[in-house]
Amino acid sequence: MGRVIVVTSGKGGVGKTTTTANVGGALTTLGKKVLLVDMDVGLRNLDLVMGLENRVVYTFMDVLEGRCTAEQAMVKEKHAGGALMLLAASQLHNKQDLDLDKVKEAVAALATGFDYVFLDSPAGIEHGFEASSAPAEQALIVVTPDVTSVRDADRVIGLLENKGVRNCSLIVNKYDRTLIERKKQLTSDDIVDVLGTELVGVVPEDKAILDATNRGDILVLSQSTPAAAAYLEIARRLEGDETNFSALSTGHSLLSLFWRQK
Amino acid sequence: MERKGFVLKGTSQSVEMIIGQVTPVADILQQLDEVLARRGDVMGRLPFVLDPGDRQLSDAELTAFEQFFVDHHLDYQLPQLEPAVDPREVLFPLPACDPTIIVDHTLRSGQSVTAGGNVLVVGDVNEGAEVHAAGSIYVLGVVRGVVSAGESITALGFEPSRMTVSDVEYEGAERGFRDARKAQTVFVEDGTIHIELAGKRR
């Protein structure tokens, strides 16, 4: 039985979908079998981020409503050799069409065939978020270092706690060291101080992410950049390794100098 | 020594029977028996309402009255027994207020607690969360949200977005708190807000 993890944030545009794709991809490099489910019914994106938009025939909604089997609906990621699968969201439905009981049942059945199932939640705290968090045992909360994102994350953690999802972990995304040094951005310590939640990853701002997304490649499976390293650290932490946060280390290692030149 | 153990007051609906403070119940009942023998034809149709005044009647005495009225085929109404008083409550009375509500987690944005008494939060009160208490608020963490208390607010850290004590609004929330990360108590004296290190107040 695999771990079912919801990736959520409350606020939109913080990088939930990119995080889902890359953390999932990073886990496959550790030999794990991973399923990514796009729960953003009506505004699907995960297929684009993974470059699979032309291969989607059936969606998760088709599985829920019995028009196909889960095996028929799952799409294989190109580089991971079958270890990373996608269940896309329907564009033809809206979030109200998700039946919570059916979602829970379907996700529980899917989890038997994988080590990890990630549910990529839509922004907001309405029905789409409810449907994404209902089957989850753990949550990855994605925040960017700004006060709006932190407040929304706080609200979402409260809602998850009310639903019984007590295992919440924090990923700080778009972390910009130069802005932090100029004291223009919240530090990860500030964020952890407010949210009181375990930190599992700090992903630096990295232009390579946008580039990879636009090409339809998962960064962590195609390039070695500081952000890719951060996603690999998150995967290792989920697997129980206490690794350092490379994005927070102050020293300029040879490797980081190399990255800067690229 | 009371000459007669009771006084009878007739009204249109009942006969009120006010008993003396010391006359033994057996004597009262005997005197009542005599009265009824003389005037029972008039009074016997109305219910007897027993009024003991300040006198505490025992269960046995009340039963004796009840038995008497039943034997004489009279309607009657006995005084309600006061619930037994725990002597400890007389010696150490508890203050008359609602119990303290304990919140065992951080209050997050969108969560709120309102209480008629005190509130103890084991955790922070985050921005967007609210705590309102008629008594005092104690926060084992940092206050960042909206808090209002009737008496005082004690916390390990203060960065409130709005704070009111005894209907006096704290004006400095915009500027930030001095010593924002010290355990302090906020209270009102002479209509103005005072902030002191927790435990130093008086």
Short mmCIF file of C-alpha atoms in Angstrom, two decimals, chain B residues 27-116:
data_model
loop_
_atom_site.label_atom_id
_atom_site.label_comp_id
_atom_site.label_asym_id
_atom_site.label_seq_id
_atom_site.Cartn_x
_atom_site.Cartn_y
_atom_site.Cartn_z
CA ASP B 27 -46.44 19.50 68.64
CA ILE B 28 -47.30 21.45 65.48
CA LEU B 29 -49.12 18.45 64.05
CA GLN B 30 -51.02 17.91 67.30
CA GLN B 31 -52.09 21.58 67.38
CA LEU B 32 -53.10 21.37 63.69
CA ASP B 33 -55.12 18.26 64.43
CA GLU B 34 -57.04 20.20 67.10
CA VAL B 35 -57.68 23.13 64.75
CA LEU B 36 -58.91 20.82 62.02
CA ALA B 37 -61.23 19.06 64.48
CA ARG B 38 -62.85 22.45 65.18
CA ARG B 39 -62.77 24.10 61.76
CA GLY B 40 -61.91 21.29 59.32
CA ASP B 41 -65.19 21.75 57.49
CA VAL B 42 -64.00 25.14 56.19
CA MET B 43 -60.31 24.56 55.66
CA GLY B 44 -60.35 20.95 54.57
CA ARG B 45 -61.39 21.78 51.01
CA LEU B 46 -58.34 23.91 50.20
CA PRO B 47 -54.77 22.60 49.73
CA PHE B 48 -52.32 23.27 52.57
CA VAL B 49 -49.12 25.03 51.51
CA LEU B 50 -46.38 24.43 54.04
CA ASP B 51 -44.05 27.43 54.48
CA PRO B 52 -41.10 26.70 56.79
CA GLY B 53 -39.58 30.18 56.50
CA ASP B 54 -35.90 29.89 57.35
CA ARG B 55 -36.37 26.69 59.26
CA GLN B 56 -34.52 23.70 57.81
CA LEU B 57 -36.83 20.70 58.01
CA SER B 58 -35.26 17.27 58.00
CA ASP B 59 -36.46 14.53 55.70
CA ALA B 60 -38.11 12.78 58.63
CA GLU B 61 -40.00 15.95 59.62
CA LEU B 62 -41.21 16.51 56.08
CA THR B 63 -42.35 12.89 55.93
CA ALA B 64 -44.27 13.43 59.18
CA PHE B 65 -46.10 16.42 57.64
CA GLU B 66 -46.81 14.44 54.47
CA GLN B 67 -48.16 11.49 56.47
CA PHE B 68 -50.38 13.83 58.50
CA PHE B 69 -51.92 15.42 55.37
CA VAL B 70 -52.47 12.03 53.75
CA ASP B 71 -54.10 10.64 56.89
CA HIS B 72 -56.46 13.64 57.03
CA HIS B 73 -57.31 13.40 53.31
CA LEU B 74 -56.01 16.90 52.67
CA ASP B 75 -54.40 18.32 49.52
CA TYR B 76 -50.96 19.65 50.35
CA GLN B 77 -47.82 21.19 49.00
CA LEU B 78 -44.45 20.69 50.73
CA PRO B 79 -41.50 23.08 50.38
CA GLN B 80 -38.86 22.13 47.83
CA LEU B 81 -35.87 20.62 49.55
CA GLU B 82 -32.71 22.65 49.12
CA PRO B 83 -29.96 20.52 47.54
CA ALA B 84 -27.45 19.33 50.09
CA VAL B 85 -24.69 21.87 50.55
CA ASP B 86 -21.08 20.73 50.38
CA PRO B 87 -19.38 22.44 53.34
CA ARG B 88 -16.20 22.85 51.26
CA GLU B 89 -18.09 25.13 48.88
CA VAL B 90 -19.11 27.33 51.78
CA LEU B 91 -15.55 27.55 53.06
CA PHE B 92 -13.82 27.87 49.65
CA PRO B 93 -16.39 29.20 47.20
CA LEU B 94 -15.42 28.92 43.52
CA PRO B 95 -15.60 32.17 41.59
CA ALA B 96 -18.80 32.40 39.58
CA CYS B 97 -17.43 32.26 36.02
CA ASP B 98 -17.30 29.92 33.05
CA PRO B 99 -14.59 27.29 33.08
CA THR B 100 -11.32 27.90 31.22
CA ILE B 101 -11.32 26.61 27.66
CA ILE B 102 -8.07 24.88 26.72
CA VAL B 103 -7.03 24.83 23.06
CA ASP B 104 -4.21 22.29 22.66
CA HIS B 105 -2.94 23.41 19.27
CA THR B 106 -1.92 26.48 17.33
CA LEU B 107 -4.93 28.50 16.18
CA ARG B 108 -4.50 29.03 12.48
CA SER B 109 -5.94 31.54 10.05
CA GLY B 110 -9.71 31.10 9.93
CA GLN B 111 -10.03 29.42 13.34
CA SER B 112 -11.61 31.24 16.27
CA VAL B 113 -12.50 30.67 19.90
CA THR B 114 -15.05 32.64 21.91
CA ALA B 115 -15.51 31.98 25.63
CA GLY B 116 -17.49 33.35 28.55
#
